[in-house]
Coordinates of C-alpha atoms in Angstrom, one line a residue:
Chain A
X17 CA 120.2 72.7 -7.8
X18 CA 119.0 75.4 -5.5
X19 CA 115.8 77.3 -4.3
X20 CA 114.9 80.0 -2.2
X21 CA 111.7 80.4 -0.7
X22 CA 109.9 83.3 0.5
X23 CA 107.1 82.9 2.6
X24 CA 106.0 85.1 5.4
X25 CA 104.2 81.8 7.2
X26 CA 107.1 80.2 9.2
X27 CA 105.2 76.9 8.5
X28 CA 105.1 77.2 5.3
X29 CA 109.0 77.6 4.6
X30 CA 109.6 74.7 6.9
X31 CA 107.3 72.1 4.8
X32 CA 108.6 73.6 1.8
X33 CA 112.2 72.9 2.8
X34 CA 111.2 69.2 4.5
X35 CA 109.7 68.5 1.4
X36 CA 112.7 69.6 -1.1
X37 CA 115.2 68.1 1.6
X38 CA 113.4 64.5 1.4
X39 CA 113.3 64.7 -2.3
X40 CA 116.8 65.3 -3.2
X41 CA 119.3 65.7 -0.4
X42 CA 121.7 67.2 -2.1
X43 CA 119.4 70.8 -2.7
X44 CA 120.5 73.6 -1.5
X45 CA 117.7 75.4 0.4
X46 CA 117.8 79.3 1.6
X47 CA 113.7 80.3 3.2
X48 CA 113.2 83.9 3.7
X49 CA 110.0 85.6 6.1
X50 CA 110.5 88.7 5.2
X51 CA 110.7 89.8 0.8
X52 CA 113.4 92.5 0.9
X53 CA 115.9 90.4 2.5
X54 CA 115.3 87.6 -0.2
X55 CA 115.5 90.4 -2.9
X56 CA 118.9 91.6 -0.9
X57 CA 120.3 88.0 -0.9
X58 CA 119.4 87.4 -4.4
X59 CA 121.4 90.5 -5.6
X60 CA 124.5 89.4 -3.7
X61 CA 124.8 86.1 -4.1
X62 CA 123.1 85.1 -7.7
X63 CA 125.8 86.7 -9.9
X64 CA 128.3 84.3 -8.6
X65 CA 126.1 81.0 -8.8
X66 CA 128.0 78.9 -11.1
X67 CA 125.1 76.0 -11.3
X68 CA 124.3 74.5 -14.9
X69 CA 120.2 75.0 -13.3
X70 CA 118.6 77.9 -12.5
X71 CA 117.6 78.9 -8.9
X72 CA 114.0 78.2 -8.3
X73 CA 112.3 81.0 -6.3
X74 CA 108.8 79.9 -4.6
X75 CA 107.5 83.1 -4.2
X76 CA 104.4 84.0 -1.7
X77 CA 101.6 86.4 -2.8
X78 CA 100.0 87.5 0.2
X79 CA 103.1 89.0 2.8
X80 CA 103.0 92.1 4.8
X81 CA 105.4 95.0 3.8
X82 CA 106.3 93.7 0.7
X83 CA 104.1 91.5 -0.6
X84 CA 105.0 89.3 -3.9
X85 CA 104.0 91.4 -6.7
X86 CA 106.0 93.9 -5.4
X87 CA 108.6 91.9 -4.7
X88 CA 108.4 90.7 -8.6
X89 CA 108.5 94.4 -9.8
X90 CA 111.9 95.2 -7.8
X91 CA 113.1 92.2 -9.1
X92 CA 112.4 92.6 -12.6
X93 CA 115.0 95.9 -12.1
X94 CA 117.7 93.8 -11.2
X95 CA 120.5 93.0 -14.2
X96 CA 119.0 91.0 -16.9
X97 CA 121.9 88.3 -15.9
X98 CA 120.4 88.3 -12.6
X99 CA 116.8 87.6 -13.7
X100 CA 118.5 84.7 -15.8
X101 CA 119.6 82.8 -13.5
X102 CA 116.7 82.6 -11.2
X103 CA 113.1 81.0 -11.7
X104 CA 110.2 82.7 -10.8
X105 CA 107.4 80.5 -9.3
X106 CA 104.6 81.7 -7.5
X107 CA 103.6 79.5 -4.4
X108 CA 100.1 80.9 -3.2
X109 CA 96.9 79.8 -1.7
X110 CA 95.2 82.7 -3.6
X111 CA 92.3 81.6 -5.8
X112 CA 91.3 85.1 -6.2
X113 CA 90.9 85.6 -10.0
X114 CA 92.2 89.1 -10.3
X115 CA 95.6 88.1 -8.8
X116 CA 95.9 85.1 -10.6
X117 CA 95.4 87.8 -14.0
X118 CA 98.1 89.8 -12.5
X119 CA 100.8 87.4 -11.4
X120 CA 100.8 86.7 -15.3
X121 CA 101.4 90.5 -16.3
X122 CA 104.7 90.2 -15.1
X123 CA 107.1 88.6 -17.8
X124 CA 109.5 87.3 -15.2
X125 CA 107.2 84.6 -13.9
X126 CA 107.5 81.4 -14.9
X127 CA 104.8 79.3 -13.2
X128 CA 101.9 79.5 -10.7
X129 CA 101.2 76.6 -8.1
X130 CA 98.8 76.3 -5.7
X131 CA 99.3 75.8 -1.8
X132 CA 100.7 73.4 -0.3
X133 CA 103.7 72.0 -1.9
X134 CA 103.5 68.6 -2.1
X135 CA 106.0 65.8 -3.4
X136 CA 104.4 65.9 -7.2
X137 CA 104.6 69.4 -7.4
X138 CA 108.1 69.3 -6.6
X139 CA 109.3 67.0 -8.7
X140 CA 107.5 68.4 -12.0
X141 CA 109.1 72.1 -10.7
X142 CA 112.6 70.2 -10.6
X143 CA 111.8 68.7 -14.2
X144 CA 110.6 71.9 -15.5
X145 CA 114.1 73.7 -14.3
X146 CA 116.4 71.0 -15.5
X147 CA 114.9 71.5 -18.8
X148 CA 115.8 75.3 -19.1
X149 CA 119.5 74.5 -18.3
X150 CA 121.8 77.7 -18.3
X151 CA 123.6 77.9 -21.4
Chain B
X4 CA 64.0 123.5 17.0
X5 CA 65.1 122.2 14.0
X6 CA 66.9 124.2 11.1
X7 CA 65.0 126.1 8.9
X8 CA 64.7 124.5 5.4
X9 CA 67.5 126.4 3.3
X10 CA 66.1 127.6 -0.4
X11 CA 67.6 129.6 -3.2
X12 CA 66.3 131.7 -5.5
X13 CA 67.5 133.2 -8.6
X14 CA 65.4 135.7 -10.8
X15 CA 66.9 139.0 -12.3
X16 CA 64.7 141.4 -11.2
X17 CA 65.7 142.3 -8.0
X18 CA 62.0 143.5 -6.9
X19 CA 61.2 139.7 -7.6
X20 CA 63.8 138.7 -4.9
X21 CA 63.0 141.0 -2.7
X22 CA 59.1 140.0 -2.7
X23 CA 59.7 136.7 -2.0
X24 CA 62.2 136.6 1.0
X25 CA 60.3 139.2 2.7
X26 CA 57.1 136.7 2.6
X27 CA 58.8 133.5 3.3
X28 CA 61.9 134.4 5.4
X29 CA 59.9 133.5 8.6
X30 CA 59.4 130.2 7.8
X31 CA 62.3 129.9 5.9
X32 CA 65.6 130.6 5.4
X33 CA 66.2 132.4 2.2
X34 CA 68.8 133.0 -0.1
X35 CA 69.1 135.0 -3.2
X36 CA 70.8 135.2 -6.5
X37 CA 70.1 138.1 -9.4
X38 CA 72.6 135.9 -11.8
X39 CA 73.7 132.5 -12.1
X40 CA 77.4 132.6 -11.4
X41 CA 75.8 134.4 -7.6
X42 CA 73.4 131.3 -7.7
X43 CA 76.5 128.6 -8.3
X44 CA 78.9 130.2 -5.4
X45 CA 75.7 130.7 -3.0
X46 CA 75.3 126.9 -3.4
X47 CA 79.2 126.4 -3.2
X48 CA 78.8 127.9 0.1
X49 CA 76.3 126.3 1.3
X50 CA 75.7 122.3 1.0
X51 CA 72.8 121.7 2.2
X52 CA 70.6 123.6 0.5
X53 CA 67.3 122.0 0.1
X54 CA 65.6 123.4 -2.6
X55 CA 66.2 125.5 -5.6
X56 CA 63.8 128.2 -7.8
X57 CA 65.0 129.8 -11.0
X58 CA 62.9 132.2 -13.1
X59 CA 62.8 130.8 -16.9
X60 CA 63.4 133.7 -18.7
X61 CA 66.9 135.2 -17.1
X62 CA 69.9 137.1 -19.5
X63 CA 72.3 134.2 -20.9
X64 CA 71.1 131.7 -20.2
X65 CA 67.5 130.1 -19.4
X66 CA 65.9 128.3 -15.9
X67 CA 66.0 125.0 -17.7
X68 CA 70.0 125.7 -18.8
X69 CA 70.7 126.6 -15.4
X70 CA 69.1 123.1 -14.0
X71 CA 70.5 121.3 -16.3
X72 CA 73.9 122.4 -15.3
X73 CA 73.5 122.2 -11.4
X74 CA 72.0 118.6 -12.4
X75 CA 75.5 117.2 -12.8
X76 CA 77.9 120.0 -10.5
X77 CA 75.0 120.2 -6.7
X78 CA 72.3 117.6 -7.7
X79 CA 71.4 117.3 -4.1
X80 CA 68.9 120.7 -3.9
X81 CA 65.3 119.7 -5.0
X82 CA 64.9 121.9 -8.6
X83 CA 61.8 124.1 -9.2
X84 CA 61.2 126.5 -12.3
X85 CA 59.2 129.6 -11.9
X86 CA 57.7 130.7 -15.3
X87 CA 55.4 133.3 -16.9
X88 CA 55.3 131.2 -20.1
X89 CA 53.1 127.9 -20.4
X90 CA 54.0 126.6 -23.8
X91 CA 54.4 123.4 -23.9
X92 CA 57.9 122.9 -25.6
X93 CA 59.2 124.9 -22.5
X94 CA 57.3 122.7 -20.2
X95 CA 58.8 119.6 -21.6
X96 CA 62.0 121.1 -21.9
X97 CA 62.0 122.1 -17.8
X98 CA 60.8 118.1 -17.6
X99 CA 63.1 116.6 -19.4
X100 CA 66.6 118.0 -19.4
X101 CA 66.3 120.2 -16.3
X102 CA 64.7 116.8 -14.2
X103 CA 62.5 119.6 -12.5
X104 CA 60.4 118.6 -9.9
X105 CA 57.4 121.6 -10.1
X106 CA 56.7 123.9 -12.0
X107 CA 54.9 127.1 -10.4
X108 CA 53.5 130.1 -12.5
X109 CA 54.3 133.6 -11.9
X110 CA 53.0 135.7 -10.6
X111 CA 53.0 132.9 -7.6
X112 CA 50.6 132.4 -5.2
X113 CA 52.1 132.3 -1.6
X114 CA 50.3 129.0 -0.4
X115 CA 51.6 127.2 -4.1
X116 CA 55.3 128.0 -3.2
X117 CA 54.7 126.8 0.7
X118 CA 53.2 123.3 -0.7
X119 CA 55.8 123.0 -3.4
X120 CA 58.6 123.5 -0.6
X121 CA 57.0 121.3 1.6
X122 CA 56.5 118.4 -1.3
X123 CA 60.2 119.4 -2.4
X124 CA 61.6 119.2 1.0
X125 CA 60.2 115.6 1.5
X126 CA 61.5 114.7 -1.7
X127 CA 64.8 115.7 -0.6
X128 CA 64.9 114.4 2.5
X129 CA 64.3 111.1 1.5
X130 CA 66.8 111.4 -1.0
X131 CA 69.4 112.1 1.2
X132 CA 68.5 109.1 3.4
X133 CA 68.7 107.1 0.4
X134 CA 72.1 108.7 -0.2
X135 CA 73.6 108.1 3.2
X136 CA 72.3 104.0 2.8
X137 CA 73.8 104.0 0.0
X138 CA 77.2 105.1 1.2
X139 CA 76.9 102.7 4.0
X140 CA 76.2 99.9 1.6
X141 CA 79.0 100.7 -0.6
X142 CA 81.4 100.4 2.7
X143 CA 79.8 97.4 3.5
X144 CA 80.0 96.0 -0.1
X145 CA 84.0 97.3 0.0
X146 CA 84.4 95.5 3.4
X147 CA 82.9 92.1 1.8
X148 CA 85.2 92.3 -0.9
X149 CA 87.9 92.6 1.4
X150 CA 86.8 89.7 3.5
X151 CA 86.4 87.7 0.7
X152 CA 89.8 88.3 -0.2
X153 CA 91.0 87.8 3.3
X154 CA 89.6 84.5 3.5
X155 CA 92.1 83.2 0.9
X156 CA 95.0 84.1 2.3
X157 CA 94.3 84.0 6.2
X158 CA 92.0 81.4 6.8
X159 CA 93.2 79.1 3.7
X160 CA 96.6 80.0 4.2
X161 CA 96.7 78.2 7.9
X162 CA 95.0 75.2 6.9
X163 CA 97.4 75.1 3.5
X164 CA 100.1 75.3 5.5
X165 CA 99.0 72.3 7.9
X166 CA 97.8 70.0 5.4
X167 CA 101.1 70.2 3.9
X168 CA 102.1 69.3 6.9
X169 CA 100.1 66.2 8.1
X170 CA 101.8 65.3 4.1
X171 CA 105.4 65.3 5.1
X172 CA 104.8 64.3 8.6
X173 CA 104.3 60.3 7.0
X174 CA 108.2 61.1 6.3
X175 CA 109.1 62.1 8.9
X176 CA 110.8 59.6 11.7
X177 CA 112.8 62.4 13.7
X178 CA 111.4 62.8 16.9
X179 CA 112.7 66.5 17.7
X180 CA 112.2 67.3 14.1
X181 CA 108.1 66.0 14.7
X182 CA 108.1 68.4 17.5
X183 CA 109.4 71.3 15.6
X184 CA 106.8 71.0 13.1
X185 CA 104.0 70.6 15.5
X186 CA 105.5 73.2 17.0
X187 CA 104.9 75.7 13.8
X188 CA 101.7 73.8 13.6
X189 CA 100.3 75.1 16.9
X190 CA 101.2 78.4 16.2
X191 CA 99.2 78.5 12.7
X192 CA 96.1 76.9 14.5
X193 CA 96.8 80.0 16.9
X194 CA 97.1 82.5 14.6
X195 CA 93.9 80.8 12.7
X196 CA 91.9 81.1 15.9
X197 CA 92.6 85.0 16.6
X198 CA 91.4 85.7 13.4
X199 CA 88.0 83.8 14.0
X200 CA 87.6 85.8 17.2
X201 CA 88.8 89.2 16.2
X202 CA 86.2 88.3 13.0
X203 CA 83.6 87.8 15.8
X204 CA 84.4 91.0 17.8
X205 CA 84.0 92.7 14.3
X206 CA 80.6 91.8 13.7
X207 CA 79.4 92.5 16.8
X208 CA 81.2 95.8 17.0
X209 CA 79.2 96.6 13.7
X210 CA 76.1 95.1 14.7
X211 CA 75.7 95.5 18.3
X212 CA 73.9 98.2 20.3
X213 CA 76.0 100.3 22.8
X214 CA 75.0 98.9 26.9
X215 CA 75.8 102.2 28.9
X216 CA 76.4 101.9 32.4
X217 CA 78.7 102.5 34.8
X218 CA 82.2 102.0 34.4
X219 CA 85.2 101.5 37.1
X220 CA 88.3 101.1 35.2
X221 CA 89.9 99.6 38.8
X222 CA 87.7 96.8 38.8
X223 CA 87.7 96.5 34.5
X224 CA 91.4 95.7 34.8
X225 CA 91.3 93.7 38.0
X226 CA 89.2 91.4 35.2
X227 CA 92.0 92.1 32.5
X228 CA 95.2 92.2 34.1
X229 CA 95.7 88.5 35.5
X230 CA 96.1 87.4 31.5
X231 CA 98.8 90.2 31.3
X232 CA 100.3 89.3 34.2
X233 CA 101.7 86.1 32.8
X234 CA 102.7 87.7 29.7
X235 CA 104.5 89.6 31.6
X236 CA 106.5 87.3 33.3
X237 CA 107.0 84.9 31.3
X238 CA 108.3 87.7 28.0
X239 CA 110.4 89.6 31.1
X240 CA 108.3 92.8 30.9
X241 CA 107.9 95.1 33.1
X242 CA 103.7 95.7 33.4
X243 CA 102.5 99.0 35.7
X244 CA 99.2 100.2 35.2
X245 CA 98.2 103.3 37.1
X246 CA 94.7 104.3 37.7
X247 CA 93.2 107.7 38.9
X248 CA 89.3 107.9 38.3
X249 CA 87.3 110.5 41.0
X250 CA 84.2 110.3 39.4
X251 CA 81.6 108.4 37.7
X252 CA 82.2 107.6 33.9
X253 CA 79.5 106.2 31.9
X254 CA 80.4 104.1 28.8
X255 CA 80.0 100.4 27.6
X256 CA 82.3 98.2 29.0
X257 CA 82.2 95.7 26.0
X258 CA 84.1 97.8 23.3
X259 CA 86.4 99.4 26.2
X260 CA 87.4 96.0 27.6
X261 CA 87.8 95.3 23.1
X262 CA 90.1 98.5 23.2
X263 CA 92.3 97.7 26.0
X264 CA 92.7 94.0 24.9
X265 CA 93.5 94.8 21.2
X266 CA 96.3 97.9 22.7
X267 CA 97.6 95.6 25.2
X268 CA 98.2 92.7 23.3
X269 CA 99.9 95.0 20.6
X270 CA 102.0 96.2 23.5
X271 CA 103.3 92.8 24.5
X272 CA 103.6 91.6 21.0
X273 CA 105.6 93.9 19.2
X274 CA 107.9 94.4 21.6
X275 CA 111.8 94.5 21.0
X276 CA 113.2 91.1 22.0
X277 CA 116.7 92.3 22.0
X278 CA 116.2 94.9 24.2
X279 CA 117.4 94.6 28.1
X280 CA 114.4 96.2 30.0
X281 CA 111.2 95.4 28.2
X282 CA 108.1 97.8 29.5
X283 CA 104.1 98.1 29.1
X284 CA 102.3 101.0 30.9
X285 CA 99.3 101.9 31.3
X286 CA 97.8 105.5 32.5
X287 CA 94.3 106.2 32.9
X288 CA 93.1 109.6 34.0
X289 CA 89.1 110.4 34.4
X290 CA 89.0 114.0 35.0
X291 CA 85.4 116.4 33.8
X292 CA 83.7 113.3 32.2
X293 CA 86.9 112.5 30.1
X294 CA 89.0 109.1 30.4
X295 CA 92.3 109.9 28.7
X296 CA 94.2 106.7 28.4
X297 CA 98.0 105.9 27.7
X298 CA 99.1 102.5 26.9
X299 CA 102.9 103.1 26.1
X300 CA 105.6 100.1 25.2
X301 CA 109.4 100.0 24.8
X302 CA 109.0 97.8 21.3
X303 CA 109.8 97.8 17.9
X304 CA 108.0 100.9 16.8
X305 CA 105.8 101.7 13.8
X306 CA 107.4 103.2 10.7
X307 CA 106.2 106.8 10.3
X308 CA 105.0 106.0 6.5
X309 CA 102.9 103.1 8.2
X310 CA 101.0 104.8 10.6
X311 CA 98.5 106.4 8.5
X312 CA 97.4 103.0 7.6
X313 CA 97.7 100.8 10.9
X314 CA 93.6 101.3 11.3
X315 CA 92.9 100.2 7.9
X316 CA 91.3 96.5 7.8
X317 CA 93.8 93.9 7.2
X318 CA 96.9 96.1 7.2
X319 CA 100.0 94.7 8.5
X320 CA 102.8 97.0 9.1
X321 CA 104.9 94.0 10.4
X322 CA 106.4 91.0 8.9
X323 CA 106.2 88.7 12.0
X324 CA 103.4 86.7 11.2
X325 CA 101.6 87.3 14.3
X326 CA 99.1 89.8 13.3
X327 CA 95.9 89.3 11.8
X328 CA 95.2 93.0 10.1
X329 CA 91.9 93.3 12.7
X330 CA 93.4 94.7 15.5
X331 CA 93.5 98.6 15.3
X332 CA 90.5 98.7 12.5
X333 CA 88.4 96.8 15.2
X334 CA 89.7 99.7 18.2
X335 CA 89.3 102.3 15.6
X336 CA 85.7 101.1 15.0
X337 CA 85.1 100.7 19.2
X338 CA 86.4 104.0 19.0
X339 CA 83.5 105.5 16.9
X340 CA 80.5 103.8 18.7
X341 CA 81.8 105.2 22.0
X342 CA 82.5 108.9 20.4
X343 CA 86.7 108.5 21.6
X344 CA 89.5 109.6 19.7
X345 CA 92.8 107.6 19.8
X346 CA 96.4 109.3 18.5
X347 CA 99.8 107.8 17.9
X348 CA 103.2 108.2 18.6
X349 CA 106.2 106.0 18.0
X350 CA 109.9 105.9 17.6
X351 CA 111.5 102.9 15.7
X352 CA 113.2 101.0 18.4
X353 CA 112.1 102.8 20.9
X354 CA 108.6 102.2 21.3
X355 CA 104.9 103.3 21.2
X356 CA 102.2 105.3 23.1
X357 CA 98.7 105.3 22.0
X358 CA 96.4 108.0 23.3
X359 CA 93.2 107.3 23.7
X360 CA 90.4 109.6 24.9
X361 CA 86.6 108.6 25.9
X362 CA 83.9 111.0 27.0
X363 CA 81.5 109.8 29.7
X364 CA 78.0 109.2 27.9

């Protein structure tokens, strides 16, 4: 299984990969600070992912430059095989009720979960993925 | 002496017009209109126009038409209908859709226009006021919103972040990888901290009264520099400030020393760590009660479709996590208590120069 995080807090994409790493060893973790080089990495190396899982993507709200609704709308242009394979969980320590509304508009998003990750959250994500196994 | 109240008035009989600027055009200052589209592009023109009389019966369209129009397009001048005819329907008419505030019979008497002007000009005066708090409310009420929102993300984020922390760290047994993490740690405490105090230097800024005195920009950066010093040497950058003041310049050190700190701090921090030679500089020219400032860096540069923005509260036109989106709003707003102007100039990769400029008070 694999997950990409993007996070503009360089704390925050080091818990999140401790606590995925002390799960399961054997996930494969790539963090990104900055959105549009996630979106770039996703384009090139998704389509030749040959995992039976989809690729979780924790996805931060709140980033300068590209922040994560924008960063859901460029995905969302991206090949439907693309969108497929990946994901989309929104990893935020928003409680503001008019982005929670939003984050939902978009179709691509699967989940939202609340700042910070923690051991429980990370196992039901990993549960919820395994169960939507790529055909 | 202050400006003379501005008043228009539209009746189409030009002999009317006439008789009335020539009685009141002392005291006032008049202008006329013999048909309403004159009367709608005289108060296009002009703004601030306090008050507004309109004979009743005019050809097309009525007084109380007319109002009820400018009610919605210039409903800042005070309304007053001028009226041969007393029956009531026109009266309540005037009242009710043309939201007059007098009604004076022709043929007037020169003292009932002067105390109709005078009542309307009060009226308008404290409308305006009430206007203007308004606006400054609705800022306020914008800036809370924006706070609020703020609050989530950059005081909630930092503490998020280190809870989840102080969770893994009971997994942890790796010494170096501890240290790492505290490491990160440290740097959101940091970051958390900053905003706290740029939050602080924000309410004062918009609270506090300005303390003019005296001001020796030698001896303000003999009190700044030591902190920039060290950054300097310890980020390899090479720091020359150079100083020509001749004269006295009055201002308040408080939001200057605010300036230079939030400009400076920029200067260090966004600077290009790739690059071989690494500069800050700072001019500063007083010259005919003007301090022009120049605080230049060789760093990363701002994007050209970024810089309209930079001021803006909580904008970030970088993805380093380092800045907290006060900065520049809080110089901008130093800026505008002191009367100074700032302008910006940068070159991706190559670096920055904001130009300040601060008249002596």
């Amino acid at each position: 299984m694999s997950f990409i995080i993007v996070d503009d807090s360089e704390l925050d994409c080091f818990i999140a990969k401790k606590i995925i790493g002390h799960t399961d060893r054997s996930i494969h973790v790539d963090t990104f600070q900055i959105a549009s080089e996630a979106l770039d990495f996703i384009k090139t190396e998704i389509p030749a992912r040959t995992d039976e899982n989809k690729t979780v993507l924790l996805l931060d709200l709140q980033m300068p430059l590209m922040n994560g609704f924008q960063f859901v709308e460029e995905f969302e242009k991206m090949p439907s095989d693309i969108q497929q394979k990946v994901l989309v969980v929104i990893l935020s320590s928003t409680r503001n009720s008019n982005d929670i509304l939003r984050i939902f508009t978009y179709k691509s998003v699967h989940s939202l979960m609340e700042k910070p990750l923690t051991n429980e959250k990370l196992i039901t994500l990993i549960r919820q993925a395994s169960a939507n196994p790529l055909a | 002496m202050p400006d003379k109240i501005k008043i228009l008035y539209i009746d189409d009989e030009p002999d009317n017009l006439v008789g009335f600027k020539a009685s009141l055009r002392l005291q006032y200052h008049i202008f006329t209109a013999v048909n309403i589209p004159q009367a709608l592009s005289v108060l296009d023109n002009h703004p601030d126009i306090a008050v507004v009389f309109c004979d009743q019966r005019m050809p097309g369209k009525t007084g109380v038409e007319f109002f009820e129009e400018i009610r919605i397009s210039h409903p800042k001048p005070v309304r007053i209908l001028l009226t041969a005819y007393t029956d009531v329907e026109s009266i309540i008419n005037a009242i009710n859709r043309g939201n007059i505030f007098r009604y004076v019979r022709k043929p007037w008497l020169e003292t009932d226009i002067i105390s109709a002007i005078d009542e309307a000009h009060k009226f308008y005066l404290a409308n305006s006021a009430l206007n203007t708090k308004n606006e400054e409310l609705q800022r306020a009420y914008n800036e809370l919103n924006k706070f609020a929102y703020s609050v989530s993300h950059d005081i909630r984020g930092p503490l998020s972040g280190i809870l989840g922390a102080i969770n893994i760290a009971r997994e942890i047994d790796d010494v170096e990888e501890m240290r790492e993490m505290l490491f990160l740690m440290e740097k959101s405490l940091k970051k958390l901290d900053t905003y706290i105090l740029s939050m602080h230097d924000y309410y004062s800024l918009q609270r506090g009264e300005l303390k003019i005195g005296e001001v020796d920009f030698l001896a303000l950066f003999d009190e700044l520099r030591p902190l920039y010093d060290v950054l300097a040497k310890t980020n390899h950058v090479d720091f020359k400030v150079d100083i020509q003041q001749e004269e006295i310049f009055r201002s308040d050190a408080v939001p200057l020393k605010l300036i230079f700190n939030n400009l400076l701090s920029n200067a260090f921090k966004y600077q290009d760590k790739k690059r071989a030679h690494k500069a800050v500089t700072v001019e500063i020219v007083v010259k005919k009660s003007i301090a022009t400032i120049n605080i230049s860096d060789t760093g990363i540069g701002i994007l050209g479709t970024h810089i309209g923005e930079i001021f803006n509260l909580f904008y970030r036109a970088n993805s380093q996590e380092v800045g907290s989106g006060f900065g520049l709003y809080n110089v901008k707003t130093a800026l505008l208590k002191l009367n100074g102007q700032i302008e910006v100039n940068s070159v991706m990769n190559q670096g920055t120069t904001f130009k300040v400029t601060i008249p002596s008070i």
